[in-house]
Amino acid sequence: MKQNILVVSESLGQPNHKRGIFHFTRELARSLASKGHELTLVVETSRRYRKLCRRERRTKLFAAQSRNIELLALYRYLDEINVSGPVTLSGTRRKVEWLRRRAGLLLSRDNIVCLMRALGLISLPTCLIENRPAALEYIPPDLRHLELFGDFQLEPGFFDYQDASAFFLLPPPRIDARKYDVIVVDTPTRVVIRRKPGAKVICIVHDLLPLTDLKLSDIATRQFLARIRTSLRQADELAFVSNYSMMRFRELLPQFAHLPARVVYPRTRFDAPDIPHLPAPSGRPGRPSFVVIVSNEPRKNVAAVVGAFRNVPQADLIVIGYTGEISRMRNLPSNVRFAGYVDEHEKAGLIAEAHGLIMPSLAEGFGVPIIEALAANTPVLCSDIAVFREVAGELADYFDPFSTEAIAASVIRVLTRQEECRGRIRARRHELAQRFGYETQARDFLGHEKPGERLVVAR
């Protein structure tokens, strides 16, 4: 049965750098759209958006309902993303700057409107704008997923206000979702949803790292607690990205054990042709290379991988993502190259060309690069942690993430066993596509169960 679905996702509705959450929700939207469901995305409107709308009306060049400039403003806003920037707050100066900016936003027109709506002092009609991407001349590759949405639901200052409301413990923002059958909420999103009888709220739990990672800031933990509490209190069902995440949730938040829950793995595309031969080198000509995808968080463990390549002079390491001070360290190994942020197309090419993808993380909710590598028939080298065992099984080579010697030994093993590693992946390709291909994600997410499956109640 086709359903009308509203997606409330900070990673799609506002520019940010939550890459794992972005990947999951983008592929989920692709899967839902392929099954004929009607999708609407909540998008925050800003001062810049209102200025362009007023300018459009003043010119009187367009028909009253054309809304071309409004659509252009939304796409431009959603393209203002700095994924190469830091993702954690560290240092007093950065925290003070963050608080100063949040306090300023709290006094903005958009935040005041959100606060008054949250208090029930004013009500605003639901504002929808039809998504007509054909009206735009060019859509960058990183925004192509927006074409999956039939409409945008416009909410003034929505995501900025939910940030401020979480920190200052103000009433959460409200949205009117009475025309939708299903509301998908990427947790942690702090929002109160007004819905029609019978409508279902499904909250996606990616991980609980802000409650368990000792290296994250107090601000991050405080915000996460306020956000996820609001989400869970109105959820009808929960979707977890891994069995590991679901088990951690049961341990840490047993008071929500009554909520029906299911595991819905992140997905990727397995429809690319399988390439049986060895890859071309993606580093220096004539040399094998390995890829690691990281961010500037201690749990990503990038320093250990960089150090390990001192002991593997015969291969190169390509580091994708923002690494902060690590890329500016003295005496870095000459066989390590820092690529910084690369777009999705270039990242896919680097993974496909590599002799192996390395996942050295100390903690994760899933590990999307693993399935991207498996889809490209690229060998995977992983930290020996429970969630990676769940995702990669016997298809990965595992190492102790605290030992640079163990990481180097894993690289050498994979380097000398290329055909064996790729052969194991090729033999399981159909099974991997069923488990991690986007075509089955909508079915799993909406609970259209296969024979013998049922919804699990987290106990």
XYZ file of C-alpha atoms in Angstrom:
459
model
C 0.000 0.000 0.000
C 1.382 3.383 -1.021
C 1.746 5.831 1.869
C 2.259 9.546 2.341
C 5.497 9.938 4.334
C 7.003 12.981 6.056
C 10.766 12.853 6.669
C 12.133 14.890 9.589
C 15.891 14.657 9.224
C 18.480 17.225 10.211
C 21.006 15.554 7.910
C 18.791 16.121 4.848
C 16.805 19.172 5.964
C 19.712 21.352 7.071
C 23.343 21.454 5.944
C 25.545 19.507 8.370
C 28.258 16.871 8.371
C 26.525 13.831 9.902
C 27.695 11.583 7.127
C 26.522 8.218 8.484
C 23.036 9.532 9.270
C 22.919 11.310 5.915
C 23.841 8.134 4.057
C 21.205 6.031 5.836
C 18.371 8.494 5.276
C 19.309 9.228 1.672
C 19.252 5.533 0.769
C 16.039 5.027 2.742
C 14.386 7.833 0.776
C 15.598 6.268 -2.465
C 14.143 2.900 -1.482
C 10.813 4.362 -0.346
C 10.463 6.414 -3.533
C 11.233 3.364 -5.692
C 8.229 1.626 -4.088
C 5.910 4.478 -5.028
C 5.538 6.148 -1.618
C 4.987 9.929 -1.633
C 7.789 11.704 0.234
C 7.877 15.166 1.817
C 10.958 16.626 3.515
C 10.913 19.142 6.372
C 13.223 22.031 5.423
C 14.131 24.961 7.610
C 13.593 28.439 6.155
C 15.981 31.215 7.018
C 16.290 34.984 6.737
C 18.039 34.629 3.378
C 15.129 32.579 2.074
C 12.593 35.251 3.094
C 14.662 38.025 1.494
C 14.743 36.197 -1.855
C 10.991 35.546 -1.655
C 10.289 39.248 -1.098
C 12.588 40.151 -3.972
C 10.773 37.709 -6.254
C 7.401 39.243 -5.400
C 8.679 42.789 -5.926
C 9.994 42.082 -9.411
C 6.555 40.864 -10.586
C 8.258 38.893 -13.338
C 6.877 35.508 -12.346
C 3.390 34.148 -11.973
C 2.071 34.334 -8.414
C 2.429 30.601 -7.767
C 5.607 29.904 -9.764
C 7.868 29.861 -6.659
C 10.973 29.301 -8.801
C 13.136 31.657 -6.753
C 11.900 30.060 -3.529
C 12.905 26.627 -4.794
C 16.285 27.984 -5.873
C 16.784 29.483 -2.400
C 16.034 26.149 -0.734
C 18.456 24.229 -2.939
C 21.162 26.830 -2.378
C 20.622 26.650 1.371
C 20.819 22.854 1.352
C 24.099 23.074 -0.576
C 25.774 25.265 2.079
C 27.563 22.412 3.783
C 30.985 22.267 5.362
C 31.667 18.564 5.810
C 35.380 19.274 6.044
C 34.938 21.133 9.318
C 35.320 19.729 12.851
C 32.412 17.805 14.327
C 33.202 18.083 18.027
C 33.481 21.021 20.401
C 36.907 21.251 21.982
C 38.557 24.107 23.758
C 37.054 26.961 25.763
C 37.162 29.455 22.902
C 35.172 27.204 20.556
C 32.566 26.479 23.229
C 32.163 30.166 24.030
C 31.761 30.946 20.321
C 29.164 28.183 19.995
C 27.201 29.539 22.985
C 27.406 33.106 21.629
C 26.016 31.998 18.274
C 23.231 29.954 19.879
C 22.237 32.859 22.126
C 22.090 35.131 19.063
C 19.943 32.661 17.153
C 17.606 32.335 20.121
C 16.718 36.021 19.762
C 16.207 35.840 15.997
C 12.785 36.200 14.413
C 12.663 32.536 13.374
C 13.469 31.269 16.849
C 10.926 33.549 18.471
C 8.264 32.269 16.055
C 9.250 28.663 16.857
C 9.130 29.364 20.595
C 5.680 30.953 20.383
C 4.421 27.977 18.341
C 5.940 25.574 20.866
C 4.110 27.394 23.674
C 0.852 27.301 21.717
C 0.632 31.103 21.529
C 0.441 31.193 17.729
C -0.374 28.698 15.009
C 0.936 28.827 11.477
C -0.632 27.045 8.510
C 1.407 24.223 7.021
C 3.388 25.657 4.123
C 4.288 23.292 1.302
C 6.282 24.042 -1.808
C 6.202 21.639 -4.718
C 9.636 20.290 -5.552
C 10.058 20.878 -9.278
C 13.771 20.211 -9.908
C 13.182 20.437 -13.665
C 12.845 24.188 -13.123
C 16.492 24.329 -12.025
C 19.274 24.396 -14.571
C 21.751 22.220 -12.702
C 21.608 20.126 -9.523
C 24.979 19.188 -7.987
C 25.532 15.442 -7.495
C 25.457 15.747 -3.687
C 21.915 17.175 -3.918
C 20.434 14.651 -6.330
C 18.656 12.883 -3.474
C 16.385 15.922 -3.098
C 14.706 14.964 -6.375
C 13.134 12.025 -4.513
C 10.845 14.370 -2.568
C 7.581 15.535 -4.082
C 7.219 18.473 -1.681
C 9.137 20.428 0.916
C 7.362 21.356 4.141
C 8.730 24.737 5.164
C 9.356 25.397 8.845
C 10.889 28.746 9.920
C 14.127 28.260 11.843
C 13.142 24.699 12.752
C 16.516 22.967 13.139
C 18.295 25.957 14.651
C 15.539 26.315 17.229
C 15.563 22.626 18.147
C 19.287 22.998 18.848
C 18.674 26.004 21.118
C 15.656 24.394 22.766
C 17.684 21.283 23.581
C 20.501 23.274 25.169
C 18.385 25.804 27.069
C 15.617 23.251 27.856
C 12.914 25.284 26.127
C 9.725 23.695 24.763
C 10.553 21.690 21.616
C 9.413 22.897 18.184
C 6.093 21.633 16.838
C 5.106 20.582 13.340
C 1.720 19.784 11.831
C 1.910 16.338 10.202
C -1.812 15.539 10.031
C -1.792 14.824 6.299
C 0.785 12.028 6.543
C 0.446 8.300 7.190
C 4.016 7.830 8.437
C 6.408 10.305 10.037
C 10.085 9.300 9.912
C 12.237 10.969 12.571
C 16.012 10.743 12.460
C 16.972 10.704 16.115
C 18.087 12.623 17.906
C 15.653 15.258 16.593
C 13.776 17.340 19.156
C 10.272 17.820 17.754
C 6.645 17.470 18.839
C 4.456 16.063 16.068
C 0.772 16.741 15.598
C -0.645 13.827 13.622
C -3.896 12.242 12.571
C -5.330 9.139 14.273
C -3.663 5.994 13.025
C -0.547 7.759 11.757
C 2.713 6.159 12.834
C 5.927 7.792 14.075
C 9.051 5.713 13.403
C 12.229 6.931 15.085
C 15.607 5.823 13.735
C 18.274 5.207 16.372
C 21.737 5.329 14.814
C 23.862 5.041 17.942
C 24.119 6.185 21.548
C 27.724 7.366 21.351
C 27.087 10.749 23.045
C 26.124 8.732 26.142
C 29.150 6.431 26.013
C 32.035 8.267 24.278
C 34.320 9.773 26.927
C 35.914 12.143 24.417
C 32.757 13.985 23.366
C 31.964 17.341 24.954
C 29.448 17.915 27.745
C 27.453 20.099 25.362
C 27.052 17.220 22.906
C 25.841 14.865 25.643
C 23.441 17.425 27.097
C 21.892 18.138 23.698
C 21.635 14.476 22.813
C 19.776 13.656 26.040
C 17.221 16.423 25.499
C 16.706 15.482 21.864
C 16.396 11.715 22.121
C 14.087 11.898 25.139
C 11.622 14.004 23.134
C 11.828 11.650 20.136
C 11.358 8.436 22.105
C 8.364 9.695 24.054
C 6.254 9.967 20.913
C 7.644 7.033 18.926
C 5.340 4.183 17.903
C 8.219 2.081 16.589
C 11.998 2.181 16.609
C 14.369 1.294 13.792
C 17.986 0.500 14.674
C 20.872 0.473 12.208
C 22.383 -2.675 13.736
C 21.663 -5.391 16.277
C 24.587 -3.987 18.237
C 22.899 -0.563 18.477
C 19.636 -2.195 19.564
C 21.349 -4.192 22.310
C 23.162 -1.091 23.585
C 19.853 0.748 23.614
C 18.255 -2.012 25.700
C 21.115 -1.827 28.196
C 21.170 1.958 28.541
C 17.462 2.862 28.163
C 15.404 -0.089 29.426
C 12.465 2.206 30.204
C 11.652 2.231 26.466
C 11.632 -1.556 26.182
C 7.895 -1.527 25.435
C 8.434 0.065 22.022
C 8.340 -2.347 19.054
C 11.736 -2.364 17.350
C 13.394 -3.711 14.233
C 16.864 -3.621 12.714
C 17.124 -1.857 9.352
C 20.662 -1.872 8.044
C 22.066 1.087 6.093
C 22.135 0.333 2.384
C 24.148 1.032 -0.728
C 23.974 0.189 -4.421
C 25.015 -3.307 -5.477
C 23.859 -2.879 -9.081
C 27.295 -1.797 -10.362
C 29.050 -4.466 -12.426
C 31.395 -6.723 -10.509
C 35.019 -6.243 -11.578
C 36.971 -9.470 -11.020
C 40.457 -8.177 -11.836
C 42.817 -6.352 -9.512
C 42.299 -2.597 -9.107
C 44.369 0.155 -10.621
C 46.493 1.954 -8.026
C 44.777 5.065 -6.628
C 47.935 6.452 -5.016
C 51.291 6.835 -6.747
C 51.635 4.985 -10.065
C 52.752 1.397 -9.685
C 52.064 1.228 -5.936
C 49.171 -0.427 -4.076
C 46.999 1.833 -1.946
C 44.555 1.558 0.927
C 41.756 3.948 1.868
C 40.495 5.060 5.281
C 37.436 7.318 5.755
C 37.494 9.324 8.982
C 36.371 12.456 10.809
C 38.029 14.515 13.516
C 36.851 12.339 16.399
C 39.131 10.317 18.682
C 37.014 7.164 18.258
C 37.869 7.116 14.530
C 41.443 6.190 15.555
C 43.086 7.691 12.484
C 46.439 8.328 14.224
C 46.922 4.590 14.747
C 46.413 3.852 11.041
C 48.782 6.627 10.002
C 51.397 5.288 12.413
C 50.904 1.736 11.133
C 51.905 2.738 7.609
C 55.429 3.522 8.804
C 55.736 -0.257 8.873
C 54.207 -0.763 5.409
C 56.515 1.238 3.089
C 55.459 -0.791 0.048
C 51.874 0.629 0.078
C 50.203 4.032 0.260
C 47.397 5.220 2.557
C 44.767 7.696 1.340
C 42.951 9.434 4.208
C 39.515 10.785 3.267
C 37.786 13.287 5.543
C 38.670 16.008 8.014
C 41.418 14.935 10.421
C 42.237 18.152 12.274
C 45.749 18.394 13.684
C 46.768 14.894 12.599
C 47.314 15.973 8.995
C 49.688 18.699 10.250
C 51.823 16.467 12.470
C 55.574 16.513 12.043
C 57.394 13.569 10.471
C 54.329 12.062 8.848
C 55.061 8.891 6.848
C 55.795 9.745 3.224
C 53.347 7.078 2.018
C 50.316 8.768 3.627
C 48.222 11.246 1.623
C 45.451 13.375 3.156
C 42.720 13.885 0.533
C 40.376 15.862 2.811
C 36.714 15.905 1.921
C 35.871 14.390 -1.460
C 32.457 14.160 -3.109
C 30.515 10.906 -3.262
C 31.573 10.087 -6.816
C 35.279 10.542 -6.107
C 34.993 8.608 -2.842
C 33.360 5.675 -4.647
C 36.170 5.732 -7.214
C 38.890 5.708 -4.548
C 37.242 2.779 -2.758
C 36.831 0.802 -5.984
C 40.475 1.361 -6.992
C 41.949 0.581 -3.564
C 43.532 -2.690 -2.491
C 41.603 -2.435 0.762
C 39.399 -0.185 2.893
C 40.465 0.211 6.525
C 37.954 0.791 9.363
C 40.033 1.396 12.522
C 37.232 2.839 14.705
C 37.064 2.133 18.417
C 33.252 2.515 18.443
C 30.541 2.798 15.766
C 26.809 2.350 15.354
C 27.292 0.558 12.033
C 30.133 1.442 9.617
C 28.764 2.442 6.202
C 32.145 2.409 4.373
C 32.281 -1.364 4.960
C 29.259 -2.063 2.771
C 30.416 0.520 0.218
C 33.680 -1.425 -0.078
C 31.901 -4.788 -0.308
C 29.667 -3.398 -3.068
C 32.841 -2.412 -4.955
C 34.386 -5.858 -4.334
C 37.154 -4.183 -2.313
C 38.722 -6.073 0.645
C 37.864 -4.760 4.117
C 40.196 -4.444 7.120
C 38.399 -3.784 10.446
C 38.857 -3.177 14.122
C 37.851 -6.295 15.984
C 34.701 -4.821 17.562
C 31.251 -6.380 17.814
C 29.401 -4.157 15.336
C 31.985 -4.738 12.577
C 31.744 -8.485 13.136
C 27.979 -8.159 12.673
C 28.316 -6.193 9.428
C 31.278 -7.851 7.699
C 31.307 -11.334 9.227
C 34.073 -13.518 7.807
C 34.555 -11.220 4.799
C 36.873 -8.830 6.666
C 40.387 -9.095 8.068
C 40.315 -8.008 11.736
C 42.959 -6.340 13.876
C 43.491 -4.907 17.357
C 42.748 -1.163 16.878
C 45.123 -0.206 19.709
C 48.124 -1.845 18.053
C 49.864 -0.237 15.070
C 51.751 -3.516 14.582
C 48.454 -5.427 14.289
C 47.101 -2.907 11.766
C 50.284 -3.147 9.677
C 50.129 -6.956 9.767
C 46.514 -6.845 8.570
C 47.482 -4.578 5.654
C 50.259 -6.948 4.611
C 47.940 -9.994 4.838
C 45.315 -8.367 2.629
C 47.950 -7.073 0.228
C 49.292 -10.590 -0.347
C 45.847 -12.258 -0.522
C 44.032 -9.957 -2.921
C 42.440 -12.618 -5.119
C 41.381 -14.727 -2.133
C 39.742 -11.736 -0.398
C 37.936 -10.606 -3.549
C 36.853 -14.143 -4.363
C 35.111 -14.482 -0.996
C 33.228 -11.226 -1.578
C 32.204 -12.216 -5.121
C 30.874 -15.559 -3.866
C 28.573 -13.754 -1.420
C 27.543 -10.877 -3.674
C 23.903 -11.931 -4.086
C 23.498 -12.418 -0.341
C 25.142 -9.049 0.362
C 22.824 -7.321 -2.113
C 19.784 -8.808 -0.351
C 21.067 -7.680 3.031
C 22.558 -4.293 2.172
C 21.049 -3.312 -1.201
C 18.664 -0.354 -1.130
C 15.838 -2.227 -2.910
C 14.835 -4.097 0.283
C 15.197 -1.227 2.740
C 11.673 0.183 2.352
C 10.148 -3.238 3.005
C 12.231 -3.750 6.141
C 11.663 -0.220 7.430
C 7.876 -0.167 7.057
C 7.525 -3.654 8.478
C 6.359 -5.454 5.348
C 7.773 -8.654 6.723
C 9.083 -11.646 4.887
C 7.696 -15.078 5.879
C 8.903 -16.121 9.308
C 9.826 -12.544 10.379
C 8.128 -10.484 13.021
C 8.520 -7.173 14.778
C 10.689 -7.493 17.867
C 9.741 -5.853 21.158
C 12.912 -4.611 22.830
C 13.113 -6.244 26.281
